[in-house]
Short mmCIF file of C-alpha atoms and ligand atoms in Angstrom, two decimals:
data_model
loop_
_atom_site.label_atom_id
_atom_site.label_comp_id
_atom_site.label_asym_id
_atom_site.label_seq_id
_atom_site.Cartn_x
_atom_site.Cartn_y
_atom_site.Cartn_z
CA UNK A 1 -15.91 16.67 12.08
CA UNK A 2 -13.18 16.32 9.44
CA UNK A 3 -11.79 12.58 8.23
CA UNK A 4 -8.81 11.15 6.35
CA UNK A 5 -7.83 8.37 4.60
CA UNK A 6 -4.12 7.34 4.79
CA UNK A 7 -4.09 4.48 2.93
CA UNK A 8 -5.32 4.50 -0.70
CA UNK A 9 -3.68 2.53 -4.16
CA UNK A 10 -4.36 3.59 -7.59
CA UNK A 11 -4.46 2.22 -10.98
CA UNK A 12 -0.58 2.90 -11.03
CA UNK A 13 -0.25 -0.15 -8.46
CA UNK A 14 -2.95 -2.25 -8.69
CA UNK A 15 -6.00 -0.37 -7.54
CA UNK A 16 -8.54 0.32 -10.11
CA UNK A 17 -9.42 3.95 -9.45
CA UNK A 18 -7.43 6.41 -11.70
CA UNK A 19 -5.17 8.97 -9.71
CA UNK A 20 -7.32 11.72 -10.84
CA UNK A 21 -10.70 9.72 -9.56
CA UNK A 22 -9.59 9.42 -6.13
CA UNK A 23 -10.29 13.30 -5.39
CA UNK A 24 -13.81 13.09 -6.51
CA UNK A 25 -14.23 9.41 -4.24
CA UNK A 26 -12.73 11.66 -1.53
CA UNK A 27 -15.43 13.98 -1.69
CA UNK A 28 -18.28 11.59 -1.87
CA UNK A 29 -16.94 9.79 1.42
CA UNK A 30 -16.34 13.40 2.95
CA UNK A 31 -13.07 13.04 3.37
CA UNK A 32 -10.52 16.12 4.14
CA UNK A 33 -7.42 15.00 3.26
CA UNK A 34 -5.82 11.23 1.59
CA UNK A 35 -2.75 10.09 0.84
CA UNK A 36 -1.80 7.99 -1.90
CA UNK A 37 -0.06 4.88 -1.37
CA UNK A 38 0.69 2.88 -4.00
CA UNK A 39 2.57 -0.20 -3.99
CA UNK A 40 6.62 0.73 -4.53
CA UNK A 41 5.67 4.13 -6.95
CA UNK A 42 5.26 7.62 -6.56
CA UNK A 43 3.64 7.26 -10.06
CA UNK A 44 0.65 8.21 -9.05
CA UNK A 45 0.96 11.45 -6.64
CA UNK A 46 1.30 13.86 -9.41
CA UNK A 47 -2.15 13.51 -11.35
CA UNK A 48 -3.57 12.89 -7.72
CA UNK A 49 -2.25 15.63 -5.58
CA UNK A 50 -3.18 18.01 -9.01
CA UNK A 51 -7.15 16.57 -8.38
CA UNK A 52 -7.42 16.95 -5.03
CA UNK A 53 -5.67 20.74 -5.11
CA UNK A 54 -8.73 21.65 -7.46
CA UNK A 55 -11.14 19.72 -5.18
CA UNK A 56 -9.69 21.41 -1.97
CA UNK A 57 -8.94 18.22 -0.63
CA UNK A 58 -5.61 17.72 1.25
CA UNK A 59 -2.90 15.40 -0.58
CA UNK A 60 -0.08 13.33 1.18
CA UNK A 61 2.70 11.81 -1.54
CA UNK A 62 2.76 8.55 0.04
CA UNK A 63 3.93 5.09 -1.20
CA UNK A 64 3.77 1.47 0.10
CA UNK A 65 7.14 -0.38 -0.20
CA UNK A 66 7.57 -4.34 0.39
CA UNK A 67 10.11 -5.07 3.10
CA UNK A 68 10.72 -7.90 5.14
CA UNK A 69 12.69 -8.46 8.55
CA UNK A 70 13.78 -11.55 9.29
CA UNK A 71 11.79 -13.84 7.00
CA UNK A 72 8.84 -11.77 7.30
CA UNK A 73 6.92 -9.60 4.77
CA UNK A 74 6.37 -6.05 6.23
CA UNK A 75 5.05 -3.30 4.10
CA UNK A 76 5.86 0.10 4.97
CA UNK A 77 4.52 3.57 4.33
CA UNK A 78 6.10 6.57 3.39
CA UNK A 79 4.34 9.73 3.74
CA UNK A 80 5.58 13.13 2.99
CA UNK A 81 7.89 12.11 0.42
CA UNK A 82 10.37 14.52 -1.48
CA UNK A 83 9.40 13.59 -5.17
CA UNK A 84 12.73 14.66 -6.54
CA UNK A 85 14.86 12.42 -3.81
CA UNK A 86 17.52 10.68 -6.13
CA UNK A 87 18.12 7.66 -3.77
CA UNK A 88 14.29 6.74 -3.41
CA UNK A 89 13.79 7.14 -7.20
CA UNK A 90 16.86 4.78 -8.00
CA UNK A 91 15.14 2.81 -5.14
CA UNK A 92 11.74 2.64 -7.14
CA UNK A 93 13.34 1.85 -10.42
CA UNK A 94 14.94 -0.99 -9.04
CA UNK A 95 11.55 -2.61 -6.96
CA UNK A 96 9.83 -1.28 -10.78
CA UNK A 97 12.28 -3.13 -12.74
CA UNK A 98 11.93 -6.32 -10.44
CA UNK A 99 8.10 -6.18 -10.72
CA UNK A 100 8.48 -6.22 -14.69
CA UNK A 101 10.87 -9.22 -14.24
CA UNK A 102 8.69 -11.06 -11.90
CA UNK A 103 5.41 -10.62 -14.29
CA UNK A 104 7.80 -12.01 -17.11
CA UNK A 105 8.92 -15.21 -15.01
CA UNK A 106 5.19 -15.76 -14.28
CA UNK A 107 4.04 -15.33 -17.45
CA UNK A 108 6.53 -18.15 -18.67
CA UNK A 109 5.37 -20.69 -15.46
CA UNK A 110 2.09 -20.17 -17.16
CA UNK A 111 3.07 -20.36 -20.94
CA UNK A 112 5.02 -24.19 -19.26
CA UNK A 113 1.20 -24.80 -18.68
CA UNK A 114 0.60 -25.10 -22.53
CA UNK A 115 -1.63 -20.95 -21.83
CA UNK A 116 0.18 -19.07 -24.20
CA UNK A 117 -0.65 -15.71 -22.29
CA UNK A 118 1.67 -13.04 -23.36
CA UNK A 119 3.74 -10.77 -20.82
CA UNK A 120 2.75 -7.83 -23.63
CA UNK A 121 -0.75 -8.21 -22.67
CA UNK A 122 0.26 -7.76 -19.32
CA UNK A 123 2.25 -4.83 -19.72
CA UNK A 124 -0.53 -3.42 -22.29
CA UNK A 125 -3.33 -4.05 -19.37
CA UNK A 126 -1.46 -2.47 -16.13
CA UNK A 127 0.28 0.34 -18.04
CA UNK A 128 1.44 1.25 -15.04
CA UNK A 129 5.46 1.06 -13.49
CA UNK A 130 4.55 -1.30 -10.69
CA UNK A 131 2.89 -3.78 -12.01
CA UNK A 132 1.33 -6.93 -9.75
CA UNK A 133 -0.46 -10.32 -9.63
CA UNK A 134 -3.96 -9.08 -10.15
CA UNK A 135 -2.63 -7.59 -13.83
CA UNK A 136 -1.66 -11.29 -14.43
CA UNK A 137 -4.82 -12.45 -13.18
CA UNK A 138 -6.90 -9.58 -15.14
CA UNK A 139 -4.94 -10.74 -18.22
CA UNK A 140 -5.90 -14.23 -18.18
CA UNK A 141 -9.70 -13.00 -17.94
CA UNK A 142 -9.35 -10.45 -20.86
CA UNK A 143 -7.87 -13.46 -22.97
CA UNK A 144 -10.69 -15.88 -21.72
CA UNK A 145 -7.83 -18.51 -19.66
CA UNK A 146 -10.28 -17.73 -16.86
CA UNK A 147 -13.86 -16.88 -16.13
CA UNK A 148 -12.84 -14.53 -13.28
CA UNK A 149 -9.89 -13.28 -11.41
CA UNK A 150 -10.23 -15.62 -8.58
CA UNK A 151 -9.87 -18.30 -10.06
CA UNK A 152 -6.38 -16.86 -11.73
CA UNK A 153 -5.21 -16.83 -8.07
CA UNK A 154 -6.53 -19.86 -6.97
CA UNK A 155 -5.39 -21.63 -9.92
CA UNK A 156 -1.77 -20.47 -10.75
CA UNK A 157 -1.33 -17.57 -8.58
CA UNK A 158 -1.31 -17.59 -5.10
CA UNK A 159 1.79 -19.33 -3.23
CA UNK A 160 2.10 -22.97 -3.47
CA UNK A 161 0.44 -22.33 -7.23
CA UNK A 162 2.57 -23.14 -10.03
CA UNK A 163 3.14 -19.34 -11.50
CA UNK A 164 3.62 -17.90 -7.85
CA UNK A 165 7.15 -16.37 -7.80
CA UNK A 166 8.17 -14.40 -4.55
CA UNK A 167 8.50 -10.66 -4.91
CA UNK A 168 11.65 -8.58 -4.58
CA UNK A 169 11.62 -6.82 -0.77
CA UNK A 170 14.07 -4.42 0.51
CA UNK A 171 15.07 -4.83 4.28
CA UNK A 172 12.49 -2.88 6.60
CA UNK A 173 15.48 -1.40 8.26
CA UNK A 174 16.72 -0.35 4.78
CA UNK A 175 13.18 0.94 3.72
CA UNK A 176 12.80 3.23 6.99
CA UNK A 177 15.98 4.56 6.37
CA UNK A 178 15.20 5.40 2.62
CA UNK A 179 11.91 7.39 3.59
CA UNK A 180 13.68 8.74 6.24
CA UNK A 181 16.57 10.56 3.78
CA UNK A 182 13.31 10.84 1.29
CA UNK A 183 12.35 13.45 4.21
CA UNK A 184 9.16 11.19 4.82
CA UNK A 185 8.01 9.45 7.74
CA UNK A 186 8.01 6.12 7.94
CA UNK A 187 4.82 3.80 9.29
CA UNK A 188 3.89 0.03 9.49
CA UNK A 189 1.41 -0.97 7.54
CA UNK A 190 -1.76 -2.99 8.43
CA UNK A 191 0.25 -4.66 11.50
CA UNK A 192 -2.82 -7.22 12.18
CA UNK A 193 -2.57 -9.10 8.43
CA UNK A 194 1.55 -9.52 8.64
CA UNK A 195 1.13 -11.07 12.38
CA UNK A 196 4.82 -9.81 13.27
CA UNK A 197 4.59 -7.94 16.60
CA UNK A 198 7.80 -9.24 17.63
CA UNK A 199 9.53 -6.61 14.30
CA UNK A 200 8.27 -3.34 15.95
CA UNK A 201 10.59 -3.31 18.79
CA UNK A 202 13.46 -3.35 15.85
CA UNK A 203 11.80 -1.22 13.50
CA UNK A 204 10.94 1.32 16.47
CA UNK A 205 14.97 1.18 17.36
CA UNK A 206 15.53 1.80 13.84
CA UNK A 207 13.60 5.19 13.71
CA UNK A 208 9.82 3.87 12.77
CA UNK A 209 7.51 6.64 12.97
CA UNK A 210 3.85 4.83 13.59
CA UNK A 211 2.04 2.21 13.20
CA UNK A 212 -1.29 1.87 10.97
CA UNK A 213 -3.46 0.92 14.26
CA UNK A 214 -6.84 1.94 12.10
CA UNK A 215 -7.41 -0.65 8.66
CA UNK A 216 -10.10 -2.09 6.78
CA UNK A 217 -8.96 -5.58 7.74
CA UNK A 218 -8.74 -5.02 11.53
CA UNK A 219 -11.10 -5.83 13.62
CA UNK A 220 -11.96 -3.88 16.62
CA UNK A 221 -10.04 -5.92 18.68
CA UNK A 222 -7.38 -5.59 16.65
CA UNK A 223 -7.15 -1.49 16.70
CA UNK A 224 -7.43 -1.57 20.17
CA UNK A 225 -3.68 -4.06 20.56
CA UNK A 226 -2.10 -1.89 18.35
CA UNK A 227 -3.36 1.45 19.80
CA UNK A 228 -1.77 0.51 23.25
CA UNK A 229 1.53 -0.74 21.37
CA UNK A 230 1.42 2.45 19.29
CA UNK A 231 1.43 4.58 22.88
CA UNK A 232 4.25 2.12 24.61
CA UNK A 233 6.56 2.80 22.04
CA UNK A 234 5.40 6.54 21.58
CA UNK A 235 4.50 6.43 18.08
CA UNK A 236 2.15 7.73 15.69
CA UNK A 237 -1.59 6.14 15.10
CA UNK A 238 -2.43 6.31 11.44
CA UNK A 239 -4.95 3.86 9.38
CA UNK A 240 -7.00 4.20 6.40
CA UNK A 241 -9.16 1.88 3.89
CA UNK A 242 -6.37 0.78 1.38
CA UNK A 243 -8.90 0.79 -1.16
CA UNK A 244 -7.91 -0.92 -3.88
CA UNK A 245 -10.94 0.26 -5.75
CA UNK A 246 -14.14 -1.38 -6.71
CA UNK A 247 -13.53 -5.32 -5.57
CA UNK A 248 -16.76 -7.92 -5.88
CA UNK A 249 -18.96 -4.78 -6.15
CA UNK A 250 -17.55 -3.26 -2.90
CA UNK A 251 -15.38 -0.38 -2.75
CA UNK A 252 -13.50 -0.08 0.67
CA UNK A 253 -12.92 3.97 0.59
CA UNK A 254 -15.00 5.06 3.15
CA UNK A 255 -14.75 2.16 5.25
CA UNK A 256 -12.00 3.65 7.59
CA UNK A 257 -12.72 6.83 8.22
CA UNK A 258 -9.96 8.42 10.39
CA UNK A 259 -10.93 11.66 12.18
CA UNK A 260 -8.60 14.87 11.46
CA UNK A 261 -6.54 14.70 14.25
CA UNK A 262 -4.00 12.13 13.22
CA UNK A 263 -3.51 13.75 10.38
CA UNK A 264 -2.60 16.78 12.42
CA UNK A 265 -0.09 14.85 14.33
CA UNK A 266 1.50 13.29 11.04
CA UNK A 267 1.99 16.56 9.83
CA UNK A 268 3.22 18.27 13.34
CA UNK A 269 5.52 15.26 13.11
CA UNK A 270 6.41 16.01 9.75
CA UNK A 271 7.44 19.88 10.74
CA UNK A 272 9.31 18.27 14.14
CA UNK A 273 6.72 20.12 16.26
CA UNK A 274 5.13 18.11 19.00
CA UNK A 275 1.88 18.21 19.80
CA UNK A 276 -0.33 16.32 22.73
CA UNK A 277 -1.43 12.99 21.82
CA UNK A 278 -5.14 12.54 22.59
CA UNK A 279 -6.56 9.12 21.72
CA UNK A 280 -10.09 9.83 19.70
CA UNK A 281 -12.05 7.03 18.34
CA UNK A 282 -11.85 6.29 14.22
CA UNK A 283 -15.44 5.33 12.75
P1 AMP B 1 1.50 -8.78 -5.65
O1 AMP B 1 1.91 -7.45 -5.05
O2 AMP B 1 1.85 -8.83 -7.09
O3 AMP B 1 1.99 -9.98 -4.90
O4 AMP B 1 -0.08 -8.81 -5.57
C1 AMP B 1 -0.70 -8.60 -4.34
C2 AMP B 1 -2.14 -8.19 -4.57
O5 AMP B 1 -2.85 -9.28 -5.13
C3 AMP B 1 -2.84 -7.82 -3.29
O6 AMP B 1 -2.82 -6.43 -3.10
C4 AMP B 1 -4.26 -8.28 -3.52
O7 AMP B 1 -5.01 -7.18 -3.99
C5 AMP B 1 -4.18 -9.28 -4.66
N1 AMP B 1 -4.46 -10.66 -4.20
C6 AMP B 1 -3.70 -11.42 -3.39
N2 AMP B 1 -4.26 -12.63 -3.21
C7 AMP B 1 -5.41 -12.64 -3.96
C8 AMP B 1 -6.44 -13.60 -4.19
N3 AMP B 1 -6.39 -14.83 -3.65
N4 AMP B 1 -7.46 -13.24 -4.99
C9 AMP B 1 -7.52 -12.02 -5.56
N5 AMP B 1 -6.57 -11.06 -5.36
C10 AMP B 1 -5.53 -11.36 -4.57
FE1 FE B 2 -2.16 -4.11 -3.11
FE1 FE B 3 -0.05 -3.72 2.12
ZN1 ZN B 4 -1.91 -1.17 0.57
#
């Protein structure tokens, strides 16, 4: 039986597995074929799709881009994405450039709290284009503001926190239609943790291609609403870990394990040739 993982961030986002690490992980969870998805970048694929070619283990160029429809964050996948696609790169230096921003204005909230972190240090420790909160939050360890990361969240972090500033989101309409001229196909992510049901009629009139039914954060119960919602609107089932790497000694590749078949769909999707859908269990 062959697996995938669909879902996977790097240390170019804020995972903490280089690109080049995630073929070897891939192998020791016996997976197939992964796609990397890190948050608003393509950074990543290169190094990562270079690994997993030498380890014979299949790549998807994938990102994860924040969107929101009406009010609502939604974060969407792209998979099969053209690399050279001059609209999504514009698109990805402008979410890029808004991430750099939004560490700066966070970095001053905390520097108006007398902690004279510097957004350098920041910059220095992600040394990646899409930088996050958990960079902040490592960065405030490092410099000894905190003893561990979450108490960076829990004290200035997280919303209603006095360095939480909201991040820059494209519309969800806007984002399918941007992995759609990328050549990609275009998925919800984790469904069960954003809550919005009432978006995927929209984003299924607006061309959404599936729905990540399978997701370390979904309970059985869970899978099992969006696998029926998934076949009512005729759309693809997807999931993976979205391993973020190593996180309080547990690291979540592995823990969705998504057998070979959807991955064979995604790609006979991909090439516009249909094939049956038959509903097989994920471990
Ligand atoms: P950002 O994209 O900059 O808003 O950061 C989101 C990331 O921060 C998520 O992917 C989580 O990995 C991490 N995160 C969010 N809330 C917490 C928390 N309370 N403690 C630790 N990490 C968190
Ligand atoms: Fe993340
Ligand atoms: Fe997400
Ligand atoms: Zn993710």
């Amino acid at each position: 039986m062959k697996f995938v993982d669909l879902h996977l961030h790097s240390r170019c986002s804020d995972g903490t597995y280089a690109p080049e690490e995630l073929a070897a992980l891939a192998q020791r969870y016996d997976l197939s074929a992964v796609a990397l998805t890190d948050h608003d970048s393509l950074e990543g694929c290169p190094p990562a799709a270079a690994a997993c070619h030498a380890a014979e283990i299949e790549f998807v160029t994938g990102t994860e881009l924040t969107a929101e429809l009406d009010g609502n964050e939604i974060h969407l996948l792209g998979y099969y994405l053209d690399m050279d696609n001059l609209a999504l790169l514009e698109a990805l230096a402008k979410f890029q450039a808004a991430r750099q921003n939004r560490i700066r204005e966070i970095v001053a909230r905390i520097n108006d709290l007398d902690i004279p972190l510097q957004s350098e240090t920041v910059f220095t420790l992600a040394n990646c284009r899409s930088p996050g909160r958990p960079h902040v939050g490592r960065a405030l360890v490092q410099e000894g503001f905190c003893a561990t990361q979450d108490e960076a969240f829990d004290r200035f972090l997280k919303k209603h926190r006095p360095a939480w500033v909201p991040k820059f989101k494209i519309s969800a309409l806007d984002a399918i239609a941007l992995i759609h001229q990328a050549g990609g196909l275009a998925v919800m992510a984790h469904p069960g943790l954003n809550r919005t049901d009432e978006a995927i009629p929209k984003l299924v009139q607006t061309g959404l291609d599936g729905l990540e039914c399978y997701h370390s954060k979904h309970p059985p119960g869970t899978v099992s609403h969006y696998l029926h919602m998934a076949q009512h609107f005729n759309l693809l089932v997807t999931g993976g870990s979205d391993c973020h790497g190593v996180s309080k000694g547990k690291a979540t590749m592995g823990s969705v394990k998504l057998p070979y078949i959807y991955m064979e769909q995604l790609q006979a999707r991909h090439l516009c040739v249909g094939i049956p859908y038959t509903p097989t269990t994920c471990i």
